[in-house]
Each structure stands twice: as structure tokens, then as C-alpha cells.
PDB file of C-alpha atoms in Angstrom:
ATOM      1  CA  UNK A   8    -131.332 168.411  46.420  1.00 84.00           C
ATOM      2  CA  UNK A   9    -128.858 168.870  49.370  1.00 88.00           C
ATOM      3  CA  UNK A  10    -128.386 165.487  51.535  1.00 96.00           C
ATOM      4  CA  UNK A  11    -128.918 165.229  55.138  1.00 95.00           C
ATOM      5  CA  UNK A  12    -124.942 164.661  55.102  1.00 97.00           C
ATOM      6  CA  UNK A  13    -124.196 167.608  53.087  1.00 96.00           C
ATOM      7  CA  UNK A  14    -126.352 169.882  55.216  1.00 96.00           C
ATOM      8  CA  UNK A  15    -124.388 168.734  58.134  1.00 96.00           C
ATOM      9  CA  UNK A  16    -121.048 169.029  57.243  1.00 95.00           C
ATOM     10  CA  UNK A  17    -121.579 172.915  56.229  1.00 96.00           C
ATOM     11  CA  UNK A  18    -123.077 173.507  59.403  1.00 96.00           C
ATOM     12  CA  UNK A  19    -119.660 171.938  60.793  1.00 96.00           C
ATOM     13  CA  UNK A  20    -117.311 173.083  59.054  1.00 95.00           C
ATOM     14  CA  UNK A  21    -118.559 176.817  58.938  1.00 94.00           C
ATOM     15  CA  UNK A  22    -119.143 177.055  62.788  1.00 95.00           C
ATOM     16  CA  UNK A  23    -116.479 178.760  64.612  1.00 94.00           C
ATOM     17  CA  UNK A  24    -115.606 180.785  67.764  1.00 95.00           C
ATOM     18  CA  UNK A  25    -116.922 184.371  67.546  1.00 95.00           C
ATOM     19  CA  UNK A  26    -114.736 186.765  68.800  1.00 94.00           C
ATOM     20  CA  UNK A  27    -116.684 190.065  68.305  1.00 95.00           C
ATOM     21  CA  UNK A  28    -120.497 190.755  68.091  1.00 97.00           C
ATOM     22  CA  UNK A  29    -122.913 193.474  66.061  1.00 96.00           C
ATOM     23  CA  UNK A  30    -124.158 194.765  69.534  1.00 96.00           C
ATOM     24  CA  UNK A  31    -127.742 195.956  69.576  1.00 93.00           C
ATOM     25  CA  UNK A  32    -129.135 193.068  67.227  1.00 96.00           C
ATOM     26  CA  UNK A  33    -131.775 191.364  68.425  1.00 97.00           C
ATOM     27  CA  UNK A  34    -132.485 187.344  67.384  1.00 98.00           C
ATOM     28  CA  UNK A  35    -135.925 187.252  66.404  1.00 98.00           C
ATOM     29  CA  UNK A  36    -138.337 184.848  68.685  1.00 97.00           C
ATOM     30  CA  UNK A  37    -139.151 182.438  65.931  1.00 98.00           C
ATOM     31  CA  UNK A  38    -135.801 181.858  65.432  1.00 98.00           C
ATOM     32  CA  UNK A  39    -134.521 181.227  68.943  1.00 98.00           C
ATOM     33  CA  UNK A  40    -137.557 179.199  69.429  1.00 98.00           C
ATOM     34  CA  UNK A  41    -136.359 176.491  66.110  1.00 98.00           C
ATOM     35  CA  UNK A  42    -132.938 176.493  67.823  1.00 99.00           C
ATOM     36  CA  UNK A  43    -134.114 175.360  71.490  1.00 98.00           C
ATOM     37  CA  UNK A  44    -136.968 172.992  70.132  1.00 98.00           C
ATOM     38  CA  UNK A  45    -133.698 171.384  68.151  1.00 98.00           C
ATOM     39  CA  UNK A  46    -131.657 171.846  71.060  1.00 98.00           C
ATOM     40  CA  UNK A  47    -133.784 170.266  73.465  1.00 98.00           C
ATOM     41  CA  UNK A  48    -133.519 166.874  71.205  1.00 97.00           C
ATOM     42  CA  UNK A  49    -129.918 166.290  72.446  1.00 97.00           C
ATOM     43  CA  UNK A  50    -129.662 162.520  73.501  1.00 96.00           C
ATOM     44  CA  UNK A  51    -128.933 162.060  77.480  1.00 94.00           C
ATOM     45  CA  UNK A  52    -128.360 159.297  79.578  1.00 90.00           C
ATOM     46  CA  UNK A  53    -131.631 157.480  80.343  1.00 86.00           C
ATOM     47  CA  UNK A  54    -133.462 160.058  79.213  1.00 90.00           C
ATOM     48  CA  UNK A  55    -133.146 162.318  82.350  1.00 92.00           C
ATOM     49  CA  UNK A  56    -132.006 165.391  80.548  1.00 95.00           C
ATOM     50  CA  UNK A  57    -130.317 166.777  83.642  1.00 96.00           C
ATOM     51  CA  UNK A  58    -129.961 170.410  82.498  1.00 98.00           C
ATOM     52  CA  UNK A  59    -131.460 173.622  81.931  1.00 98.00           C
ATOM     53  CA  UNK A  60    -130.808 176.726  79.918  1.00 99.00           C
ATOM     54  CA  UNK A  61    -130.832 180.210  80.981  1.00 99.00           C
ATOM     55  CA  UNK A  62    -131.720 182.139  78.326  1.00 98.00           C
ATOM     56  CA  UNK A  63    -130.242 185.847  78.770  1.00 98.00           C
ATOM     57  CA  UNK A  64    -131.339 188.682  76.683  1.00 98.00           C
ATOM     58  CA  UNK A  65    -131.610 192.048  79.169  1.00 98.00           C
ATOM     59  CA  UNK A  66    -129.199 194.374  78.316  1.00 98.00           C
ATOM     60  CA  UNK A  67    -128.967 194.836  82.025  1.00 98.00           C
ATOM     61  CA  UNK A  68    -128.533 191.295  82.957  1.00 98.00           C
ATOM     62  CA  UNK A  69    -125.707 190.857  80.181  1.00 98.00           C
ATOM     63  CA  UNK A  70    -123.915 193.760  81.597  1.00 98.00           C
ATOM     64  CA  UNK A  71    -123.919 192.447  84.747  1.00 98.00           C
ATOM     65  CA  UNK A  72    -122.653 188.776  84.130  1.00 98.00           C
ATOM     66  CA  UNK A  73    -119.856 190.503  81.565  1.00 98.00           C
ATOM     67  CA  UNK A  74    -118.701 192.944  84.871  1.00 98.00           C
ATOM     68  CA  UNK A  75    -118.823 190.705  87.733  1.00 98.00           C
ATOM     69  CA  UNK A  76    -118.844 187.238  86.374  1.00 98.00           C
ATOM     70  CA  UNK A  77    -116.798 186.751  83.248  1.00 98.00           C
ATOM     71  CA  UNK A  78    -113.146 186.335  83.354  1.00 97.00           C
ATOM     72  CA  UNK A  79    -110.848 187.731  80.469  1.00 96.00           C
ATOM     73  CA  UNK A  80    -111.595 191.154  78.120  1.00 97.00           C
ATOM     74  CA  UNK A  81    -112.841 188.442  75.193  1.00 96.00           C
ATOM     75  CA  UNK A  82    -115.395 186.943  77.259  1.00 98.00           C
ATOM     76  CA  UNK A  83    -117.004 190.146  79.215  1.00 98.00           C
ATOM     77  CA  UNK A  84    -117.231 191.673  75.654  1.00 97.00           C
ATOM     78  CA  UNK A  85    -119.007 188.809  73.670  1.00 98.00           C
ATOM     79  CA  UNK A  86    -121.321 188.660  77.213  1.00 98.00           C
ATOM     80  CA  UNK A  87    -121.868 192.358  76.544  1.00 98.00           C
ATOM     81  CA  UNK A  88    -122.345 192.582  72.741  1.00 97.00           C
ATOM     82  CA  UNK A  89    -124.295 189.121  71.880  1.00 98.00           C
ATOM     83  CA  UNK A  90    -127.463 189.364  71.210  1.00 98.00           C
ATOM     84  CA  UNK A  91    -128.242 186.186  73.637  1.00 98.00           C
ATOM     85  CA  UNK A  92    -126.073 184.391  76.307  1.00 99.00           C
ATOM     86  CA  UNK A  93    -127.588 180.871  77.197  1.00 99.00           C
ATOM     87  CA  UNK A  94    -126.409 179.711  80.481  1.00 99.00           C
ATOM     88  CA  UNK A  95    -126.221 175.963  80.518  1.00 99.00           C
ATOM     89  CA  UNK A  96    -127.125 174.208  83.985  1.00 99.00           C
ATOM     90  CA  UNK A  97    -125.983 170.523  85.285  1.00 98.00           C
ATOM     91  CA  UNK A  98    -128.534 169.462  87.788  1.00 97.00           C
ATOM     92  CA  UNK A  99    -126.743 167.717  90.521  1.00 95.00           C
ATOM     93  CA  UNK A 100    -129.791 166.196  91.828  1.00 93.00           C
ATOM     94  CA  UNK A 101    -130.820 164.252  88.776  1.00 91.00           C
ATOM     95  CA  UNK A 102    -132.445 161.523  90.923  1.00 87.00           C
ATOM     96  CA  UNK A 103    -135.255 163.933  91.511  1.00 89.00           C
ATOM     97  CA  UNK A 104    -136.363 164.120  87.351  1.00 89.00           C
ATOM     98  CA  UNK A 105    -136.548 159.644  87.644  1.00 82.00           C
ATOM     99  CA  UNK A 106    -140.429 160.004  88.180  1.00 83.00           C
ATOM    100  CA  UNK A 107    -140.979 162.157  86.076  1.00 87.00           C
ATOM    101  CA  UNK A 108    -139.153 160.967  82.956  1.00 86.00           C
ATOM    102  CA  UNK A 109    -140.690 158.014  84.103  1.00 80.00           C
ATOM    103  CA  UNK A 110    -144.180 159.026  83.471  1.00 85.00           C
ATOM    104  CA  UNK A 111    -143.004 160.336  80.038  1.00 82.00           C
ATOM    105  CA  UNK A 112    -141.612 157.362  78.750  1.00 79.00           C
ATOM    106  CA  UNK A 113    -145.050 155.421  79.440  1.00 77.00           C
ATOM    107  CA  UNK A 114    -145.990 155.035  76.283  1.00 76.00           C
ATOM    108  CA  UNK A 115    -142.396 154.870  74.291  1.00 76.00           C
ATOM    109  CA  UNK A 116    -140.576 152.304  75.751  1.00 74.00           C
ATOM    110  CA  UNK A 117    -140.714 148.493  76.846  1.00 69.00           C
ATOM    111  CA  UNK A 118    -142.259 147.804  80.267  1.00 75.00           C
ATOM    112  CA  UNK A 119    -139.487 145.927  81.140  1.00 70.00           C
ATOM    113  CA  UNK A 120    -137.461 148.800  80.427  1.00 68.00           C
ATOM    114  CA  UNK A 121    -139.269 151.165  82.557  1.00 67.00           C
ATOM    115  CA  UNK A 122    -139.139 148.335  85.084  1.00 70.00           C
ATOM    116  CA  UNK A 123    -135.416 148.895  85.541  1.00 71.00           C
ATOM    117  CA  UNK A 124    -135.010 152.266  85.099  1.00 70.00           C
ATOM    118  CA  UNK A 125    -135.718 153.752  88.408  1.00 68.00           C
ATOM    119  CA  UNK A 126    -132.721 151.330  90.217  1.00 62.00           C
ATOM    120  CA  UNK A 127    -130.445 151.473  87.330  1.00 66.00           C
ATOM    121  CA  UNK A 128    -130.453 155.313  87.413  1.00 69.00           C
ATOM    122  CA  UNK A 129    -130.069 155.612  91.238  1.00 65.00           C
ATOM    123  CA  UNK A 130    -127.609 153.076  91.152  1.00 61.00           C
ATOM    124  CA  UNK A 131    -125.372 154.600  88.000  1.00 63.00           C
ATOM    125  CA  UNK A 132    -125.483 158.343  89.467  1.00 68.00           C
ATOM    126  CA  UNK A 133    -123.381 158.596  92.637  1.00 59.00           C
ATOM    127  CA  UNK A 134    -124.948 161.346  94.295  1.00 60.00           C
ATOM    128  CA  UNK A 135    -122.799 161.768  97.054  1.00 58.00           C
ATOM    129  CA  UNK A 136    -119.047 161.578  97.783  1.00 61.00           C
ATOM    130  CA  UNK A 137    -119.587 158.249  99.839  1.00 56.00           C
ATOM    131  CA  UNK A 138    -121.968 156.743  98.164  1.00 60.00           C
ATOM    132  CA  UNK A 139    -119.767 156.979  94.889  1.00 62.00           C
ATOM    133  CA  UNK A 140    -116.927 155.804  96.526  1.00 61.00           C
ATOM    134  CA  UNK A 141    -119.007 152.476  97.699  1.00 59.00           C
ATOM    135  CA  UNK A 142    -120.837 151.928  94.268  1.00 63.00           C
ATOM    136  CA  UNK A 143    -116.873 152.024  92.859  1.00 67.00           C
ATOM    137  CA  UNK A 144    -115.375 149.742  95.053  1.00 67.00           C
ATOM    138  CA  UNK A 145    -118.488 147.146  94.005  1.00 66.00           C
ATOM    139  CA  UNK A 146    -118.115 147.852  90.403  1.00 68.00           C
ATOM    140  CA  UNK A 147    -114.169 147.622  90.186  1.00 72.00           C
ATOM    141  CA  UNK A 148    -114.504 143.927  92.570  1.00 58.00           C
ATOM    142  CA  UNK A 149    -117.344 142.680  90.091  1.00 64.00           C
ATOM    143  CA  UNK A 150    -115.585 143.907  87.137  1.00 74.00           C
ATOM    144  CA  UNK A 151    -113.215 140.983  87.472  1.00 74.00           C
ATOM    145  CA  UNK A 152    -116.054 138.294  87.105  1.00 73.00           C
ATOM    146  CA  UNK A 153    -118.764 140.122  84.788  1.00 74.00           C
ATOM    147  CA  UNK A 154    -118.994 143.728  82.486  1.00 77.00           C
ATOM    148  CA  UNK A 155    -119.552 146.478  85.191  1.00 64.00           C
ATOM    149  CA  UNK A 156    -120.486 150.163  84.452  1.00 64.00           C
ATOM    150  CA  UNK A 157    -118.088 152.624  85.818  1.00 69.00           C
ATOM    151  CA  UNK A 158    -119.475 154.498  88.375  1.00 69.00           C
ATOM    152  CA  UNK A 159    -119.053 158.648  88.097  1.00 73.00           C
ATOM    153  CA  UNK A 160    -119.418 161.517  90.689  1.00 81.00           C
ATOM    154  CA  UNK A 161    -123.092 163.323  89.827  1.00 88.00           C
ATOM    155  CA  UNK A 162    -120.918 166.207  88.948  1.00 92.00           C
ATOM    156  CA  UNK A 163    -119.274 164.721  85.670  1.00 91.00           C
ATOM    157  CA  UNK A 164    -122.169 162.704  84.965  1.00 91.00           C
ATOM    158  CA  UNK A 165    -124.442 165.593  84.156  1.00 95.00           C
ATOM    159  CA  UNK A 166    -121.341 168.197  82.962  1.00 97.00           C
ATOM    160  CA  UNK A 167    -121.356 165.248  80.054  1.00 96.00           C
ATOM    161  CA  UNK A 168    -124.607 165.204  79.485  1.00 97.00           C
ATOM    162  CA  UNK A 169    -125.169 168.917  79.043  1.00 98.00           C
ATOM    163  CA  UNK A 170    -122.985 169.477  77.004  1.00 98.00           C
ATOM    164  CA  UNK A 171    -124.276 167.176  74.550  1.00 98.00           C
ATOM    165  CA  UNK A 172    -126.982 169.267  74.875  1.00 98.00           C
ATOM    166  CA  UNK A 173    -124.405 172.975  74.407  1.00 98.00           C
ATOM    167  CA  UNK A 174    -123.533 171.216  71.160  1.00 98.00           C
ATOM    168  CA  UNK A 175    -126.970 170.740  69.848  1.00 98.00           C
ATOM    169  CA  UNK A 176    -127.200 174.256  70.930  1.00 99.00           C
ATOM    170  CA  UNK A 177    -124.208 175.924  68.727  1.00 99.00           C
ATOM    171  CA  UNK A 178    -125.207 173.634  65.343  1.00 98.00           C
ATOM    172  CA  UNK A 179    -128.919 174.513  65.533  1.00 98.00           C
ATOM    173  CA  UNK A 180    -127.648 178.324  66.304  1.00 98.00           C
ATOM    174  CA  UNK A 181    -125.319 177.804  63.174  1.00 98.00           C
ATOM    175  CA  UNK A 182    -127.855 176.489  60.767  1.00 98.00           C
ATOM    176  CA  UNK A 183    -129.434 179.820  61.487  1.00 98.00           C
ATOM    177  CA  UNK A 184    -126.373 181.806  60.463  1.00 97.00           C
ATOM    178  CA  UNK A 185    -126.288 182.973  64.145  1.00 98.00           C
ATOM    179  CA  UNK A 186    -122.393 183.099  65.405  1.00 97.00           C
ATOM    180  CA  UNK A 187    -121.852 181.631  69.458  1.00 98.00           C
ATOM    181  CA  UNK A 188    -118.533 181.564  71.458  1.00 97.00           C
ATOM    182  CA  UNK A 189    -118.851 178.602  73.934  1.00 98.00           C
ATOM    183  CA  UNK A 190    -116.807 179.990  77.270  1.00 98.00           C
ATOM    184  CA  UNK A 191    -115.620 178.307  80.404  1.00 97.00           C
ATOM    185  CA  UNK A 192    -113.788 181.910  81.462  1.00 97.00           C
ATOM    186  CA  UNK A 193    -116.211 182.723  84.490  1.00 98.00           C
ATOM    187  CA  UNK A 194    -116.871 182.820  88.023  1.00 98.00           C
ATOM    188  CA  UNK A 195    -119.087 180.065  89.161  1.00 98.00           C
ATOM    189  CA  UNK A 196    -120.724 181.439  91.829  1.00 98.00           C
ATOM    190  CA  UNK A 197    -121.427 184.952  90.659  1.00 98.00           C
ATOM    191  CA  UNK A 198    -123.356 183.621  87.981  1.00 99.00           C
ATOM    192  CA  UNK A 199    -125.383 181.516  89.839  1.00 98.00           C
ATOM    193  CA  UNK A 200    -125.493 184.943  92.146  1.00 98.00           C
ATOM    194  CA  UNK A 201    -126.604 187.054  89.499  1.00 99.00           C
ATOM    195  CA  UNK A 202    -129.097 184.740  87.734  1.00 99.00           C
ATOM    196  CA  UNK A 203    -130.264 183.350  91.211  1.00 98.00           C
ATOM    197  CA  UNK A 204    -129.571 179.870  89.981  1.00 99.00           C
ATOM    198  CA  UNK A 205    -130.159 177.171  93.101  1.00 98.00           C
ATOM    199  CA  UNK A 206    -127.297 175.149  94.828  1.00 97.00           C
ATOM    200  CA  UNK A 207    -128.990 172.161  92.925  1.00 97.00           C
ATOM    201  CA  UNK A 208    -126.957 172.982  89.878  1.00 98.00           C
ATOM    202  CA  UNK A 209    -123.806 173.856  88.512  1.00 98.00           C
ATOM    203  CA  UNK A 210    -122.908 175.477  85.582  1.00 98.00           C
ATOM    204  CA  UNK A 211    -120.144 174.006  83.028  1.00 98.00           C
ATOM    205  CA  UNK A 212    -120.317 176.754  80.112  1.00 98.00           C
ATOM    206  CA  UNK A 213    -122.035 179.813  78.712  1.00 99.00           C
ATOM    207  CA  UNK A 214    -122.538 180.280  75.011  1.00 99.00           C
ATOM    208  CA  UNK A 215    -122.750 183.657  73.855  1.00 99.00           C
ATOM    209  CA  UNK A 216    -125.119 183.836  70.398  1.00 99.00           C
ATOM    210  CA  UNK A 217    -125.496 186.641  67.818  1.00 98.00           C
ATOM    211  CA  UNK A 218    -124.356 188.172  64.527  1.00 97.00           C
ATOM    212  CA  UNK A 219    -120.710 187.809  63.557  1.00 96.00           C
ATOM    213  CA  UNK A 220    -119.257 191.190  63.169  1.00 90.00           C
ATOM    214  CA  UNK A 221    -118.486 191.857  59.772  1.00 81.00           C
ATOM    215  CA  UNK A 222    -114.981 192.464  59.438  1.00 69.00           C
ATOM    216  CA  UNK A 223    -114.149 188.929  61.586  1.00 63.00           C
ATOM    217  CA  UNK A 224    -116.686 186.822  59.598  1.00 61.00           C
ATOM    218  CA  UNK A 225    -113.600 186.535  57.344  1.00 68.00           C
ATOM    219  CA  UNK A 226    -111.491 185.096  59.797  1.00 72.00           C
ATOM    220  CA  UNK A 227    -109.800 181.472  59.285  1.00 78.00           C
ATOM    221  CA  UNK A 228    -111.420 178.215  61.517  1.00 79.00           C
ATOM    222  CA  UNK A 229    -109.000 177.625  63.636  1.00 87.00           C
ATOM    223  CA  UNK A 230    -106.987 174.344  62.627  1.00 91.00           C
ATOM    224  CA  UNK A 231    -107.769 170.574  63.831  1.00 92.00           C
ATOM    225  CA  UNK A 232    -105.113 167.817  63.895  1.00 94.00           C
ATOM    226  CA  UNK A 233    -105.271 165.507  61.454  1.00 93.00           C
ATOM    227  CA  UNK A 234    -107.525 162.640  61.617  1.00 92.00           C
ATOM    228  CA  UNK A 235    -104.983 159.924  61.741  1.00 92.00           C
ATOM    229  CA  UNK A 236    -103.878 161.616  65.884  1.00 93.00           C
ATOM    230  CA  UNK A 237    -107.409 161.111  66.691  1.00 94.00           C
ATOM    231  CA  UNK A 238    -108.997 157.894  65.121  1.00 94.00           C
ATOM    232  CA  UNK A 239    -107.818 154.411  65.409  1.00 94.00           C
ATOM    233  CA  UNK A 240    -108.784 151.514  63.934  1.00 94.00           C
ATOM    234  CA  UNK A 241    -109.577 148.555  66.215  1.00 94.00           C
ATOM    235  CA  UNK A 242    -107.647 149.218  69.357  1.00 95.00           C
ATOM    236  CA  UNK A 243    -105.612 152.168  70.579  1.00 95.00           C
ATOM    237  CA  UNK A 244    -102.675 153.636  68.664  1.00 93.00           C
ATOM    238  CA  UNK A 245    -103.470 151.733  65.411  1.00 93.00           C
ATOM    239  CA  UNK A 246    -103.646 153.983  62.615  1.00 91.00           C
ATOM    240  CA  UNK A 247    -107.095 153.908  60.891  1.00 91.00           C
ATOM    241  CA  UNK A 248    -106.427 152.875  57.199  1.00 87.00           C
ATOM    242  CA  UNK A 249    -108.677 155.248  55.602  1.00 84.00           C
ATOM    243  CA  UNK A 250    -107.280 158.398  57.738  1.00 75.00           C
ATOM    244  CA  UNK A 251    -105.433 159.831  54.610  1.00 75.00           C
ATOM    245  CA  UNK A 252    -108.317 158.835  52.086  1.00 71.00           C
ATOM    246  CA  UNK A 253    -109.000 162.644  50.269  1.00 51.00           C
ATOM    247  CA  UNK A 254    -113.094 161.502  51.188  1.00 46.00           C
ATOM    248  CA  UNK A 255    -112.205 161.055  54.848  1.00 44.00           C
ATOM    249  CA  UNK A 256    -111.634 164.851  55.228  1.00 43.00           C
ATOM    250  CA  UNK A 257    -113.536 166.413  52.434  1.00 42.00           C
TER     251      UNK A 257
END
């Protein structure tokens, strides 16, 4: 019987970038609903899950984010051929989902837990230029005297957080044998045009999601560096020991 670990590491080790779609195909309902309901599991900070998806499947819709939104021939053909493109949001108002989160969590966590959130949260997510600038300058003096969290614009804050969620996204796509192609190559503010997306949110990256046309389902992952360039042991630049173990990249 497969383990939990060996499930995993086929699902990442066979995902890659699609670069072509079988246009026409059409992801069946059940599936895309087991890949959202996984998706939508995706740890975020406090809880707030500060993002939405945009599920696009019209054939008119597609056409008209790969012609006016999507930069580069690669990326307006995926848009075009996929059989899905979901459009992940970053809400830059996350402040507004406190009291609500806060009425889910009721039951699940500690009341003195739920007795902080709401002034941790506000205080953690600088919405605002000024208002991050003042929560830093606080942070960095108290830093020197006691642990301090480091204060981020609203903007990175939730571009993290969603795409923790865009990753959820492409593994539960890829444990259905679906191929995606996670792009960055667009306008902005023609997609939030076209999809009539509010100023509340931004939008970090589109994943296009389909079948893998057949002749590039052949095609090589693209290569990694090695594990010893990316993990150290202890503190930075030290070489973790086990980085050349044959089990440490199997």
C-alpha cells in the first residue's frame, strides 16, 4: 500500500510547466470540485485566507484574457487552449474577513486565542503606506529589548499567502493528472478589467489547467540545483550533512 510520503513525492516530482494544451477538453465538475475543496485547505496566516479564485472556463472569456491581457505567445496560448484558467486574488483589505473568521473559529480554538486575534491581525497587516511605516519603526525600536514580528505592506502579506494557496492548487490539479502552467506574464489591470475584479484585490498569478498535449508530456522537468545551494544546517552557509545522502534526493 502506497504511503502518504510516496504519494507525495510522485505528485512532486511529476508536476511540471505545461507548455501546450489539448484545446477543446473539458475538466469534468467532479473533478475540479476535489481539486478546490483540497485547494481551499491551504494554511494562511491567522486563518484569514485573504484570497479568492476566479475560476475561468468560457471560451469567450479565455480568449479575451489570452488577447488583451497576457503577455508573451506561451502565455496567450496556454490562456487560449487550457481547459480552465484560475485567477488567483490577494485581498488587500484583509482586515475586513477578522469578524468573520472570527465567528468561524468559535468553536476550534482557545478563547484566549480568539481574544487576541482581532488586535494581533490589525496590528501585523499594515494596511496603509503610513501606517506600515509607523508599526516598523515600533517593531525595529522594540526589537532591541524583546522578539518583534516584522511588519509587511498588505500587499506582500497576502501575495504570500495566496500563493500558498496557488500551490495547493497545482498538486491537487496534479494528483488528478491535470497539467497547469503557473504565469506572472500579464497585465494587471486588464485582467481585473476583463473579469471585473474590485480595486480591493490584486492579482499575483494565473494558473492555466488542462490536458498535457501529447507529444510534450514527454518533455524533461526542468532541472533544480542541488540540495546542498539551498539547505543549511544550523545557520546560513553551513552545508547540511546529509545533502549528498542518495535518500535525501531519491
Amino acid at each position: 500500500m502506497a504511503t502518504k510520503a510516496s504519494i507525495f513525492r510522485t505528485i512532486a516530482h511529476s508536476r511540471k510547466t505545461c507548455r501546450r494544451f489539448q484545446p477543446g477538453r473539458i475538466i469534468p465538475q467532479t473533478t475540479l470540485q476535489d481539486i478546490l475543496q483540497s485547494t481551499i485547505r491551504s494554511p494562511s496566516s491567522f486563518n484569514l485566507q485573504p484570497s479568492q479564485i476566479i475560476l475561468v472556463q468560457s471560451q469567450t472569456v479565455k480568449d479575451d484574457l489570452s488577447e488583451h491581457a497576457m503577455l508573451g505567445i506561451g502565455n496567450q496560448y496556454r490562456t487560449r487552449q487550457a481547459s480552465a484558467v484560475a485567477v488567483f486574488l490577494s485581498d488587500l483589505e484583509p482586515s475586513k474577513r477578522i469578524n468573520k473568521v472570527y465567528q468561524l473559529e468559535k468553536e476550534h480554538r482557545h478563547p484566549n486565542y480568539r481574544a487576541t486575534m482581532p488586535l494581533a491581525t490589525s496590528f501585523l497587516i499594515g494596511e496603509g503606506h503610513a501606517a506600515t511605516l509607523i508599526k516598523g519603526i515600533a517593531t525595529q525600536f522594540l526589537s532591541a529589548v524583546q522578539p518583534m514580528p516584522d511588519v509587511e505592506p498588505v500587499l506582500s502579506w497576502s501575495y504570500k499567502n495566496t500563493s500558498l494557496l496557488a500551490q495547493s492548487f497545482v498538486y491537487a490539479a496534479e494528483s488528478h493528472d491535470l497539467a497547469t502552467a503557473m504565469m506572472e506574464g500579464f497585465d494587471p489591470r486588464r485582467v481585473k478589467e476583463i473579469l471585473r475584479i474590485p480595486d480591493r484585490y490584486a492579482v499575483p498569478l494565473v494558473v492555466a489547467t488542462g490536458y498535457e498535449y501529447e507529444e510534450e508530456s514527454e518533455t524533461e522537468p526542468t532541472p533544480r540545483l542541488n540540495i546542498s545551494e539551498v539547505v543549511f544546517e544550523d545557520t546560513f552557509g553551513r552545508e547540511w550533512k546529509h545533502s549528498n545522502d542518495e535518500s535525501a534526493s531519491s
